[in-house]
Every structure is written in C-alpha cells, then in structure tokens.
Coordinates of N, CA, C and O in Angstrom, one line a residue:
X28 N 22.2 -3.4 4.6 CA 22.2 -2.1 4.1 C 21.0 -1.9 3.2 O 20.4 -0.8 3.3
X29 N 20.4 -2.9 2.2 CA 19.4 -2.4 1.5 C 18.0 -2.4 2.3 O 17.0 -1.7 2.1
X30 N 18.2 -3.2 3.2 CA 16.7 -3.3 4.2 C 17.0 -2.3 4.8 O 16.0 -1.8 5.4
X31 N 18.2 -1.5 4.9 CA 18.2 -0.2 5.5 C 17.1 1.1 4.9 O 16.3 2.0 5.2
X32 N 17.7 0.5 3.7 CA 17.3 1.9 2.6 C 16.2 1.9 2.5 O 15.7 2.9 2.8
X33 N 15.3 0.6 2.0 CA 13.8 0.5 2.2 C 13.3 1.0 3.3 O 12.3 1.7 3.2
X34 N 13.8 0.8 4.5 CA 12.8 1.3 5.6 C 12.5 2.9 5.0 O 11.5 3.6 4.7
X35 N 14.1 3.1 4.9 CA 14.0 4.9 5.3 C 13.7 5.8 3.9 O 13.7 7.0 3.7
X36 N 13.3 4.8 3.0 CA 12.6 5.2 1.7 C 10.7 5.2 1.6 O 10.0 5.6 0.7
X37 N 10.3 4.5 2.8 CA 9.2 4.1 3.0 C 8.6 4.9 4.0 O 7.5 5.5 3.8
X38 N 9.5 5.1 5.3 CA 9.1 6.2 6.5 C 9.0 7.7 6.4 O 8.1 8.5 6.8
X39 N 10.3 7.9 5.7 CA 10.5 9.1 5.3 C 10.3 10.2 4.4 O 10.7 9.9 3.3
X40 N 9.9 11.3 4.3 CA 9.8 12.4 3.1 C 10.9 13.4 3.0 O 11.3 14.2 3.8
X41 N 11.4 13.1 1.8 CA 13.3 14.3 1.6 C 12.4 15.7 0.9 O 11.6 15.9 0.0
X42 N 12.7 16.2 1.7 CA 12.0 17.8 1.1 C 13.1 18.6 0.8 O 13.9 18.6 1.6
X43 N 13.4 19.4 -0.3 CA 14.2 20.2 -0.8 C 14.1 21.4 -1.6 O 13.3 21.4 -2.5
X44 N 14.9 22.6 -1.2 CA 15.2 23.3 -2.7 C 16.2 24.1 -2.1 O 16.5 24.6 -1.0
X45 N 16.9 24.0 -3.3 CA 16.7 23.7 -4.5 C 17.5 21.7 -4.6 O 17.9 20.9 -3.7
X46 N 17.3 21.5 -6.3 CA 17.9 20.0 -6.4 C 18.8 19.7 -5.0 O 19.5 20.6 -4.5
X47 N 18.8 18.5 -4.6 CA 19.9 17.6 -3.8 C 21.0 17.6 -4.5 O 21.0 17.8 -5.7
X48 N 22.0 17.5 -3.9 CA 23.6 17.3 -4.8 C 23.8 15.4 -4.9 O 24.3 14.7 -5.7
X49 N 23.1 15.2 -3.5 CA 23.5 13.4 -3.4 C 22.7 13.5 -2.4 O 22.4 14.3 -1.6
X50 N 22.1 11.6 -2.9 CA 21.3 10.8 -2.1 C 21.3 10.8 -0.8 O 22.2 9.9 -0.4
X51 N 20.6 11.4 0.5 CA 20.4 10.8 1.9 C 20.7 9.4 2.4 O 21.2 9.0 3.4
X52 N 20.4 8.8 1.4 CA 20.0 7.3 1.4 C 21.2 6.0 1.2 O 21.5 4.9 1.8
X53 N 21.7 7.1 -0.1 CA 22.5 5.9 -0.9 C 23.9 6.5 -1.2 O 24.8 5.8 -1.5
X54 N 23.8 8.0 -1.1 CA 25.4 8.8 -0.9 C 25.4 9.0 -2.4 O 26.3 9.8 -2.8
X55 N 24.3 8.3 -3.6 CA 24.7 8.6 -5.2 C 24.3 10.5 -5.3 O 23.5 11.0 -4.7
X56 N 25.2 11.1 -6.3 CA 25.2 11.8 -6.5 C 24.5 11.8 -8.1 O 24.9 12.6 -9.0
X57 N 23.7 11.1 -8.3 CA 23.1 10.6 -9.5 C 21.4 10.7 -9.3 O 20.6 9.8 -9.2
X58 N 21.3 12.3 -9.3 CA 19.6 12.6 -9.2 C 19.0 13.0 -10.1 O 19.6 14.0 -10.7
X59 N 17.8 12.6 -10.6 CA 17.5 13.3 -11.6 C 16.5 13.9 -11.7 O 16.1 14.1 -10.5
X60 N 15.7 14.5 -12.7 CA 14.8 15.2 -12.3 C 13.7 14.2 -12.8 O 13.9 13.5 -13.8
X61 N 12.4 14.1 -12.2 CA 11.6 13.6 -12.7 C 10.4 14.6 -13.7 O 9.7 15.6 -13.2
X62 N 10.3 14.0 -15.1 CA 9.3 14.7 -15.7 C 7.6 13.8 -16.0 O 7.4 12.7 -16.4
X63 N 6.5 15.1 -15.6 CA 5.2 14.5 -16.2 C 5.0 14.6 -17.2 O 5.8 15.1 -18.0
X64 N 3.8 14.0 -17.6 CA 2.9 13.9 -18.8 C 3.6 13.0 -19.8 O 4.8 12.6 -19.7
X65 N 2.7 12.7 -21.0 CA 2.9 12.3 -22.5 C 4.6 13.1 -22.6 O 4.9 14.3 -22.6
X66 N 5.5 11.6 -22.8 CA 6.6 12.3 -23.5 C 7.0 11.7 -25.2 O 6.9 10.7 -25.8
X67 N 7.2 12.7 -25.3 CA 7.5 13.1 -26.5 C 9.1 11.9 -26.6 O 9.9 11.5 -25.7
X68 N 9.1 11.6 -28.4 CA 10.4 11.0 -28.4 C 11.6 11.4 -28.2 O 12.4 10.5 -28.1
X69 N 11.9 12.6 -28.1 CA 13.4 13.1 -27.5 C 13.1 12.6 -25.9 O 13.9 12.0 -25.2
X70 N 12.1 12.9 -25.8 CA 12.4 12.8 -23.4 C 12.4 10.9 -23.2 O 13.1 10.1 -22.6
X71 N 11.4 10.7 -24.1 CA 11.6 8.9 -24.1 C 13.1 8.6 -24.0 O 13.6 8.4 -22.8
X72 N 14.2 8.6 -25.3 CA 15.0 8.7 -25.1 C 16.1 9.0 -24.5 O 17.1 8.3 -24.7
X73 N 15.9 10.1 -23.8 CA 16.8 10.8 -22.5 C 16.4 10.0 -21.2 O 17.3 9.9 -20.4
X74 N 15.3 9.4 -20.9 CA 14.9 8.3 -20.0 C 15.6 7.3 -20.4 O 16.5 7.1 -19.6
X75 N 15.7 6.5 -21.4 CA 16.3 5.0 -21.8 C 18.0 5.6 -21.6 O 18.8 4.7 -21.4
X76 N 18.5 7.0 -21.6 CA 19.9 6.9 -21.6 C 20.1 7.5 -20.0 O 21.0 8.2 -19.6
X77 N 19.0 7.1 -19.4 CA 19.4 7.9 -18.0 C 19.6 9.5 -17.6 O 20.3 9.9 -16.7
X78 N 19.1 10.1 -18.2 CA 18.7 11.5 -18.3 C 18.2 12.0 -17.1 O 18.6 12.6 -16.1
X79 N 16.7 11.4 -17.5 CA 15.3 12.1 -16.4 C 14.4 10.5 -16.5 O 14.3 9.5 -17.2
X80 N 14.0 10.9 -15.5 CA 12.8 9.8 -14.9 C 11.2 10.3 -15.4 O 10.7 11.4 -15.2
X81 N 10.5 8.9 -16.3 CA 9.4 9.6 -16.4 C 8.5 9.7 -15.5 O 8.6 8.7 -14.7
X82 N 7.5 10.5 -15.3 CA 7.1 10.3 -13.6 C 5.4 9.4 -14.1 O 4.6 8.8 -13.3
X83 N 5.2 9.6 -15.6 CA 4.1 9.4 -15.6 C 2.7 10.3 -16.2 O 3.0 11.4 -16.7
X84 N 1.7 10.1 -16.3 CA 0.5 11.4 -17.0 C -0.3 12.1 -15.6 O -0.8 13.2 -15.4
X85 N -0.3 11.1 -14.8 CA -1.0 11.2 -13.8 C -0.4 12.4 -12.3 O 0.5 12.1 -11.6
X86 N -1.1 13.4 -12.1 CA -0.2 14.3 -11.2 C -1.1 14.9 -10.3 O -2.0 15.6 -10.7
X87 N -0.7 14.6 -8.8 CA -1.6 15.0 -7.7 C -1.2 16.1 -7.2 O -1.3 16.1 -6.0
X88 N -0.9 16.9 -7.6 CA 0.0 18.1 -6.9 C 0.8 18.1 -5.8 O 1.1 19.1 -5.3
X89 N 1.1 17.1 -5.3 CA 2.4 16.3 -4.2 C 3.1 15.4 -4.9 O 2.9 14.2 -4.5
X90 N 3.7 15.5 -5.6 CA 4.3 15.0 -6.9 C 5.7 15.2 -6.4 O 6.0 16.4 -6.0
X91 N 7.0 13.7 -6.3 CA 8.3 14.2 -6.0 C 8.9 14.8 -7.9 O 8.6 14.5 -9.1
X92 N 9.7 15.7 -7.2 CA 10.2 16.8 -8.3 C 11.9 15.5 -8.7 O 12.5 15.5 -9.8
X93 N 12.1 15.0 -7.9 CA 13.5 14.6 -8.2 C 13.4 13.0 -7.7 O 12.6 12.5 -6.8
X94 N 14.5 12.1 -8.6 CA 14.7 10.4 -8.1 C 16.3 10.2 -8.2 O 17.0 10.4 -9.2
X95 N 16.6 9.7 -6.9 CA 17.9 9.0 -7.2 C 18.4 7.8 -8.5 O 18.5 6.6 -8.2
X96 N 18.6 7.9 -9.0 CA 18.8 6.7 -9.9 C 19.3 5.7 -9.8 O 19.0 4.8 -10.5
X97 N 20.2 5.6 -8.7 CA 20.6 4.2 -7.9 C 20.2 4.0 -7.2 O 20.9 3.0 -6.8
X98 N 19.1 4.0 -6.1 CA 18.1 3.6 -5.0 C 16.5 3.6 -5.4 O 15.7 2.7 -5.2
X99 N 16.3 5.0 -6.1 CA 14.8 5.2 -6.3 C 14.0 6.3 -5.1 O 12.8 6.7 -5.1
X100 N 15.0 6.6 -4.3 CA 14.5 7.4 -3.6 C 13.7 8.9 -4.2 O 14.3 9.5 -5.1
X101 N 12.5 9.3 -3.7 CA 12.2 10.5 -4.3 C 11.9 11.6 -3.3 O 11.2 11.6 -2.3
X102 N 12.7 12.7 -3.9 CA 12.4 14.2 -3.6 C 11.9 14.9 -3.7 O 11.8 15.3 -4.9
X103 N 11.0 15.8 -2.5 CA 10.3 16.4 -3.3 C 10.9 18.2 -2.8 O 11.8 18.5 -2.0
X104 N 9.9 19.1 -3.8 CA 10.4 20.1 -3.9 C 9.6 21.2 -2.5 O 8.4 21.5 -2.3
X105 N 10.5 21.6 -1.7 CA 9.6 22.6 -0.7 C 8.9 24.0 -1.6 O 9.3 25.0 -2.2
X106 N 7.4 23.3 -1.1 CA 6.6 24.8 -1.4 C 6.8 25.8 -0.9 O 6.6 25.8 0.3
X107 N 7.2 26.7 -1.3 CA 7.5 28.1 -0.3 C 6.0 28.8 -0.8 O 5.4 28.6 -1.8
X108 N 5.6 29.5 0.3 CA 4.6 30.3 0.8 C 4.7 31.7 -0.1 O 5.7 32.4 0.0
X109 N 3.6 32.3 -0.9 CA 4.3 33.5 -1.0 C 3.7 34.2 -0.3 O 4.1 35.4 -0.1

C-alpha cells in the first residue's frame, strides 16, 4: 500500500477548488492548508500542533495550496481564467 501511494504521489497532480474534504491517496480527511513565507511565532506554533504546513520563503507561482498530513500528498489550487 505505501509503494502504492509513492508512485501515485510522484506521477500525479490533485488539482482542486475549492479545499479537498479527504485525501485521493490515503482516504485522511486531515488536509491542511499550506502557508508561505517567514512565519511568525503564532503560525510556527499552529505548525508544531498540526494546524498548517509551512511551505517555506521560497514560491514559484505553482505552489501546492493544500498537504495531507498523513501521506504528504500535495494539492494544488485550480487557476480559474478570468
């Protein structure tokens, strides 16, 4: 099952909107949102208690918006066109 999940976390791109309710992957309903940049000590925090995922300072504008918290799978958010 887990060499399952690797493959299809590696081949695959989960495109979404709005948020997922539950993982493709792993069936967790435990997603969270991933946030950028310098965080501040409240968001540190909310990361160490499983909140939000830090994504990082660094951001390419294809950036997944959302991570499962029990697999690691990441989602990203569909661009809509205006």
């Amino acid at each position: 099952v887990i060499a399952k999940q690797n493959f299809m976390r590696k081949i695959m791109r989960f495109e979404y909107y709005p948020k997922p309710s539950a993982c493709l992957v792993c069936d967790s309903d435990k997603i969270l949102n991933i946030v950028y940049g310098y965080p501040a000590d409240s968001l540190d925090k909310d990361a160490q208690e499983g909140k939000v995922i830090l994504g990082g300072c660094v951001i390419t504008g294809d950036d997944p918006q959302w991570q499962c918290e029990k697999c690691g799978t990441d989602f990203y958010r569909i661009k809509k066109e205006l």
